[in-house]
Amino acid sequence: GGRAGGGGAAAAARGGGCGAGGGGELAPEVREYDDYVAQHGPTGGWDPEDHEEFLAVLRSCGGDYTHTVAIVMERAVGFSRAEVMQHARWHMELVDLELRKRLALERWRRQRQQQRAAVLTSQAALGSDTAELARRERERDQRSREAEAAAAELKRAMAARWRAEKEEQQRAAAAEAAKRAEAAEAARRAELQQRQEDIKMRVQMSKLAKEQQRREAERRAAAEAAIRAALAAPTPQQRARVAERSSATFGRRQSLLAAHEEQRSRRERVQQQLLEKVHVEAPADPARLLKGTTAHMQRVEAQRQEERQARDSGFILHVAKRVVPGWRAGLQGG
């Protein structure tokens, strides 16, 4: 309701020149409000029904946007918390711009009334024709009403265009969703058909494998039956061949045993001959372990010769005698 009245006053301001100095330019507040509505639409990009529900909740909450956002989040479907908060911020900005616009229009009305009063006072003082002044006032009022009607019509056209664009977007989204659903259904049917074909193929392969197993079992059974039949009643020729084979096998086995025995006897004779060749008769002599070896006896004899020669020369008065351990003395004495 406030926006409708403000729009009419704004149209009158356009016709009469609502500006900072009373000229033909729009006031900055009016321009900001119009630009904001033109940019975001009359409902902030929401569907009119959703926006009306938002306004109803806001009125029931006494203008508390925080409480309103919480309630709308519980009731609304298809809106995230960020979208609801963004819409609330948009509406707060819209209300602020609308208030500033109303104040600007109120200032403009007061200035207009003051100007009219000054003109009327001046005309009355000068004795001008009041009928002409009234006619001009009526013409200005008529122009103001026409401007308000044009502004209202422009707003309705903008709202209708926005609704048409929104509906077109919704139809496009619905068509795209239908296409995706159709593609998904086609893919599902193709997958189902492929799965059925795979099942048929596996069933057919299983049947072929079972048939092959059955034939193989029948073939083996027939072969076993033939073998059993052949073994059950041997012919005289078969008996003769079996006897001949048994006799030949026994003969080969006996000849192998004889050859093995002959080889073992020959090996034992060779071993006995070798033992006779290398046999040595030696008497037992336990004391030989305590006797010195030939080399040791030679070294001992050489030392004795050296000592004897040195003592017999006459130049050496005394020769130190080396102490010989008892165990070594026994060896030397031997």
Coordinates of C-alpha atoms in Angstrom, one line a residue:
G1 CA 0.0 0.0 0.0
G2 CA 2.8 2.3 0.9
R3 CA 4.6 1.6 -2.4
A4 CA 1.5 2.4 -4.5
G5 CA 1.1 5.8 -2.8
G6 CA 4.7 6.5 -3.1
G7 CA 4.6 5.6 -6.8
G8 CA 1.8 8.1 -7.5
A9 CA 3.6 10.8 -5.6
A10 CA 6.8 10.0 -7.5
A11 CA 4.9 10.3 -10.8
A12 CA 3.6 13.6 -9.7
A13 CA 7.1 14.6 -8.7
R14 CA 8.3 13.7 -12.2
G15 CA 5.6 15.8 -13.8
G16 CA 6.0 18.7 -11.4
G17 CA 9.8 18.5 -10.9
C18 CA 10.7 17.0 -7.5
G19 CA 14.3 18.0 -7.1
A20 CA 16.6 19.3 -4.6
G21 CA 16.0 22.8 -5.9
G22 CA 12.5 22.4 -7.1
G23 CA 13.6 22.0 -10.8
G24 CA 12.8 19.3 -13.3
E25 CA 15.1 16.6 -12.0
L26 CA 14.1 13.7 -9.8
A27 CA 15.1 13.7 -6.2
P28 CA 18.0 11.3 -5.5
E29 CA 15.9 9.3 -3.1
V30 CA 13.2 8.7 -5.7
R31 CA 15.8 7.8 -8.3
E32 CA 17.5 5.3 -6.0
Y33 CA 14.2 3.6 -5.2
D34 CA 13.1 3.3 -8.8
D35 CA 16.6 2.0 -9.8
Y36 CA 16.5 -0.6 -7.0
V37 CA 13.0 -1.8 -8.0
A38 CA 14.0 -1.9 -11.7
Q39 CA 17.1 -4.0 -10.9
H40 CA 15.6 -6.5 -8.5
G41 CA 11.9 -6.5 -9.5
P42 CA 8.9 -5.8 -7.4
T43 CA 9.3 -9.0 -5.4
G44 CA 13.0 -9.4 -5.2
G45 CA 13.2 -12.2 -7.7
W46 CA 10.7 -14.4 -5.8
D47 CA 7.4 -15.6 -7.0
P48 CA 4.6 -13.2 -6.0
E49 CA 2.8 -15.8 -3.9
D50 CA 6.0 -16.6 -2.0
H51 CA 6.8 -13.0 -1.5
E52 CA 3.2 -12.3 -0.2
E53 CA 3.7 -15.2 2.2
F54 CA 7.0 -13.7 3.3
L55 CA 5.3 -10.3 3.9
A56 CA 2.5 -11.9 5.9
V57 CA 5.0 -13.7 8.1
L58 CA 6.9 -10.4 8.5
R59 CA 3.7 -8.5 9.5
S60 CA 2.8 -11.3 12.0
C61 CA 6.3 -11.0 13.5
G62 CA 6.0 -7.3 13.9
G63 CA 8.8 -6.5 11.5
D64 CA 11.4 -8.8 13.2
Y65 CA 13.4 -10.1 10.3
T66 CA 15.3 -12.7 12.4
H67 CA 12.1 -14.4 13.6
T68 CA 10.7 -14.1 10.1
V69 CA 13.6 -15.9 8.5
A70 CA 13.3 -18.7 11.0
I71 CA 9.6 -19.2 10.3
V72 CA 10.0 -18.9 6.6
M73 CA 12.7 -21.6 6.7
E74 CA 10.2 -23.9 8.4
R75 CA 7.3 -23.2 6.0
A76 CA 9.0 -22.5 2.6
V77 CA 9.9 -25.4 0.3
G78 CA 12.8 -25.1 -2.2
F79 CA 14.5 -22.2 -0.5
S80 CA 17.8 -22.4 1.3
R81 CA 18.7 -20.4 4.4
A82 CA 21.0 -18.2 2.4
E83 CA 18.3 -17.4 -0.1
V84 CA 15.8 -16.5 2.6
M85 CA 18.3 -14.3 4.4
Q86 CA 19.2 -12.6 1.1
H87 CA 15.5 -11.9 0.4
A88 CA 15.2 -10.5 3.9
R89 CA 18.2 -8.2 3.3
W90 CA 16.7 -7.1 0.0
H91 CA 13.4 -6.2 1.7
M92 CA 15.1 -4.3 4.4
E93 CA 16.9 -2.2 1.8
L94 CA 13.7 -1.8 -0.1
V95 CA 11.8 -0.5 3.0
D96 CA 14.7 1.9 3.8
L97 CA 14.7 3.3 0.3
E98 CA 10.9 3.6 0.4
L99 CA 11.0 5.5 3.6
R100 CA 13.6 7.9 2.3
K101 CA 11.5 8.3 -0.9
R102 CA 8.4 9.1 1.2
L103 CA 10.3 11.7 3.2
A104 CA 11.6 13.3 0.0
L105 CA 8.1 13.4 -1.5
E106 CA 6.8 14.9 1.7
R107 CA 9.4 17.6 1.5
W108 CA 8.5 18.2 -2.1
R109 CA 4.8 18.5 -1.3
R110 CA 5.5 21.0 1.4
Q111 CA 7.7 23.0 -0.9
R112 CA 5.0 22.8 -3.6
Q113 CA 2.3 24.0 -1.2
Q114 CA 4.5 26.8 0.0
Q115 CA 5.2 27.8 -3.6
R116 CA 1.5 27.7 -4.4
A117 CA 0.6 29.7 -1.4
A118 CA 3.3 32.3 -2.3
V119 CA 1.9 32.4 -5.9
L120 CA -1.6 32.8 -4.7
T121 CA -0.6 35.5 -2.2
S122 CA 1.3 37.3 -4.9
Q123 CA -1.5 37.0 -7.4
A124 CA -4.1 38.2 -4.9
A125 CA -1.9 41.1 -3.9
L126 CA -1.4 42.1 -7.5
G127 CA -5.2 41.7 -8.3
S128 CA -4.7 39.1 -11.0
D129 CA -7.4 36.9 -12.4
T130 CA -8.0 34.1 -9.9
A131 CA -10.0 32.1 -12.5
E132 CA -6.9 31.8 -14.6
L133 CA -4.9 30.6 -11.6
A134 CA -7.5 28.1 -10.7
R135 CA -7.5 26.8 -14.3
R136 CA -3.8 26.4 -14.2
E137 CA -4.0 24.6 -10.9
R138 CA -6.6 22.2 -12.3
E139 CA -4.4 21.6 -15.4
R140 CA -1.4 20.8 -13.2
D141 CA -3.6 18.5 -11.0
Q142 CA -4.8 16.7 -14.2
R143 CA -1.2 16.3 -15.4
S144 CA -0.3 14.9 -12.0
R145 CA -3.1 12.4 -12.1
E146 CA -2.2 11.4 -15.6
A147 CA 1.5 10.9 -14.6
E148 CA 0.4 8.8 -11.6
A149 CA -1.8 6.7 -13.9
A150 CA 1.1 6.3 -16.4
A151 CA 3.5 5.3 -13.6
A152 CA 1.0 2.7 -12.2
E153 CA 0.6 1.3 -15.7
L154 CA 4.3 1.1 -16.1
K155 CA 4.7 -0.7 -12.9
R156 CA 1.9 -3.2 -13.9
A157 CA 3.6 -3.7 -17.2
M158 CA 7.0 -4.4 -15.5
A159 CA 5.4 -6.8 -13.0
A160 CA 3.6 -8.6 -15.9
R161 CA 6.8 -8.8 -17.9
W162 CA 8.7 -10.2 -14.8
R163 CA 5.9 -12.8 -14.2
A164 CA 6.1 -13.8 -17.9
E165 CA 9.9 -14.2 -17.7
K166 CA 9.5 -16.1 -14.5
E167 CA 6.9 -18.4 -16.0
E168 CA 9.1 -18.9 -19.1
Q169 CA 12.0 -19.8 -16.9
Q170 CA 9.9 -22.3 -15.0
R171 CA 8.6 -23.8 -18.2
A172 CA 12.2 -24.1 -19.5
A173 CA 13.3 -25.7 -16.2
A174 CA 10.3 -28.1 -16.4
A175 CA 11.1 -29.0 -20.0
E176 CA 14.7 -29.6 -19.1
A177 CA 13.7 -31.7 -16.1
A178 CA 11.4 -33.7 -18.4
K179 CA 14.2 -34.3 -20.9
R180 CA 16.5 -35.4 -18.1
A181 CA 13.8 -37.7 -16.7
E182 CA 13.2 -39.1 -20.2
A183 CA 16.9 -39.7 -20.8
A184 CA 17.2 -41.4 -17.4
E185 CA 14.2 -43.6 -18.2
A186 CA 15.7 -44.5 -21.6
A187 CA 19.0 -45.3 -20.0
R188 CA 17.2 -47.4 -17.4
R189 CA 15.3 -49.3 -20.1
A190 CA 18.5 -49.9 -22.1
E191 CA 20.3 -51.1 -19.0
L192 CA 17.3 -53.4 -18.2
Q193 CA 17.3 -54.8 -21.7
Q194 CA 21.1 -55.4 -21.6
R195 CA 20.7 -57.1 -18.3
Q196 CA 18.0 -59.4 -19.7
E197 CA 20.1 -60.2 -22.7
D198 CA 23.1 -61.0 -20.4
I199 CA 20.8 -63.3 -18.3
K200 CA 19.6 -65.1 -21.5
M201 CA 23.1 -65.5 -22.7
R202 CA 24.2 -67.0 -19.3
V203 CA 21.2 -69.3 -19.3
Q204 CA 22.0 -70.5 -22.8
M205 CA 25.7 -71.1 -22.0
S206 CA 24.7 -73.0 -18.8
K207 CA 22.4 -75.2 -20.9
L208 CA 25.1 -75.9 -23.4
A209 CA 27.6 -76.7 -20.6
K210 CA 25.1 -79.1 -19.0
E211 CA 24.4 -80.7 -22.4
Q212 CA 28.1 -81.2 -23.0
Q213 CA 28.6 -82.7 -19.5
R214 CA 25.7 -85.0 -20.1
R215 CA 27.2 -86.2 -23.4
E216 CA 30.6 -86.6 -21.8
A217 CA 29.1 -88.7 -19.0
E218 CA 27.2 -90.8 -21.5
R219 CA 30.4 -91.4 -23.4
R220 CA 32.4 -92.3 -20.3
A221 CA 29.6 -94.6 -19.2
A222 CA 29.6 -96.3 -22.6
A223 CA 33.3 -96.7 -22.5
E224 CA 33.3 -98.1 -19.0
A225 CA 30.5 -100.5 -19.9
A226 CA 32.5 -101.7 -22.9
I227 CA 35.6 -102.2 -20.8
R228 CA 33.6 -104.1 -18.1
A229 CA 32.0 -106.3 -20.8
A230 CA 35.4 -107.0 -22.3
L231 CA 36.9 -107.9 -18.9
A232 CA 33.9 -110.0 -17.8
A233 CA 34.3 -112.7 -20.4
P234 CA 37.9 -113.0 -21.8
T235 CA 38.4 -115.0 -24.9
P236 CA 40.9 -117.9 -25.2
Q237 CA 43.2 -115.6 -27.2
Q238 CA 43.1 -113.0 -24.5
R239 CA 43.9 -115.7 -21.9
A240 CA 46.9 -116.9 -23.9
R241 CA 48.2 -113.4 -24.4
V242 CA 47.9 -112.7 -20.6
A243 CA 49.7 -116.0 -19.8
E244 CA 52.5 -115.2 -22.3
R245 CA 52.9 -111.7 -20.9
S246 CA 53.1 -113.0 -17.4
S247 CA 55.7 -115.6 -18.3
A248 CA 57.8 -113.1 -20.1
T249 CA 57.6 -110.7 -17.2
F250 CA 58.6 -113.4 -14.7
G251 CA 61.6 -114.4 -16.9
R252 CA 62.8 -110.8 -17.2
R253 CA 62.5 -110.4 -13.4
Q254 CA 64.6 -113.6 -12.8
S255 CA 67.3 -112.5 -15.2
L256 CA 67.5 -109.1 -13.6
L257 CA 67.9 -110.7 -10.1
A258 CA 70.6 -113.0 -11.3
A259 CA 72.5 -110.2 -13.0
H260 CA 72.3 -108.2 -9.8
E261 CA 73.5 -111.1 -7.7
E262 CA 76.4 -111.7 -10.1
Q263 CA 77.4 -108.0 -9.9
R264 CA 77.4 -108.0 -6.1
S265 CA 79.6 -111.2 -5.9
R266 CA 82.1 -109.7 -8.3
R267 CA 82.3 -106.5 -6.3
E268 CA 82.9 -108.5 -3.1
R269 CA 85.8 -110.5 -4.7
V270 CA 87.5 -107.3 -5.9
Q271 CA 87.3 -105.8 -2.5
Q272 CA 88.8 -108.9 -0.9
Q273 CA 91.7 -108.9 -3.3
L274 CA 92.5 -105.3 -2.6
L275 CA 92.5 -106.0 1.2
E276 CA 94.9 -108.8 0.7
K277 CA 97.3 -106.6 -1.3
V278 CA 97.5 -103.7 1.2
H279 CA 97.5 -105.9 4.4
V280 CA 100.5 -105.0 6.7
E281 CA 101.7 -107.0 9.7
A282 CA 103.1 -104.7 12.4
P283 CA 103.9 -105.6 16.1
A284 CA 102.3 -103.6 18.8
D285 CA 104.8 -101.0 20.3
P286 CA 103.1 -98.6 22.8
A287 CA 106.5 -97.1 23.9
R288 CA 107.1 -95.6 20.5
L289 CA 104.8 -92.7 21.3
L290 CA 107.3 -91.6 24.0
K291 CA 110.4 -91.9 21.8
G292 CA 111.9 -89.0 19.8
T293 CA 111.8 -88.9 16.0
T294 CA 114.8 -89.4 13.8
A295 CA 115.1 -85.7 13.1
H296 CA 114.9 -84.9 16.8
M297 CA 117.6 -87.4 17.6
Q298 CA 119.8 -85.9 14.9
R299 CA 119.4 -82.4 16.4
V300 CA 120.3 -83.7 19.9
E301 CA 123.4 -85.4 18.6
A302 CA 124.5 -82.2 16.7
Q303 CA 124.2 -80.2 19.9
R304 CA 126.3 -82.7 21.8
Q305 CA 129.0 -82.6 19.2
E306 CA 129.1 -78.8 19.4
E307 CA 129.4 -78.8 23.2
R308 CA 132.1 -81.5 23.1
Q309 CA 134.2 -79.6 20.6
A310 CA 134.0 -76.4 22.5
R311 CA 135.0 -78.0 25.8
D312 CA 138.0 -79.8 24.2
S313 CA 139.5 -76.7 22.7
G314 CA 141.0 -75.4 25.9
F315 CA 139.9 -71.8 25.4
I316 CA 136.6 -72.1 27.2
L317 CA 137.0 -72.6 30.9
H318 CA 133.4 -73.1 31.7
V319 CA 130.4 -73.8 29.5
A320 CA 127.0 -73.1 30.9
K321 CA 124.9 -76.1 30.9
R322 CA 121.4 -75.7 29.6
V323 CA 118.7 -77.0 31.8
V324 CA 116.8 -79.8 30.2
P325 CA 113.2 -80.6 31.5
G326 CA 112.7 -84.1 32.8
W327 CA 110.3 -85.1 30.1
R328 CA 112.8 -83.9 27.5
A329 CA 115.7 -85.6 29.3
G330 CA 113.9 -88.9 29.0
L331 CA 113.6 -88.4 25.3
Q332 CA 117.2 -87.5 24.9
G333 CA 118.3 -90.5 27.0
G334 CA 116.4 -92.8 24.8

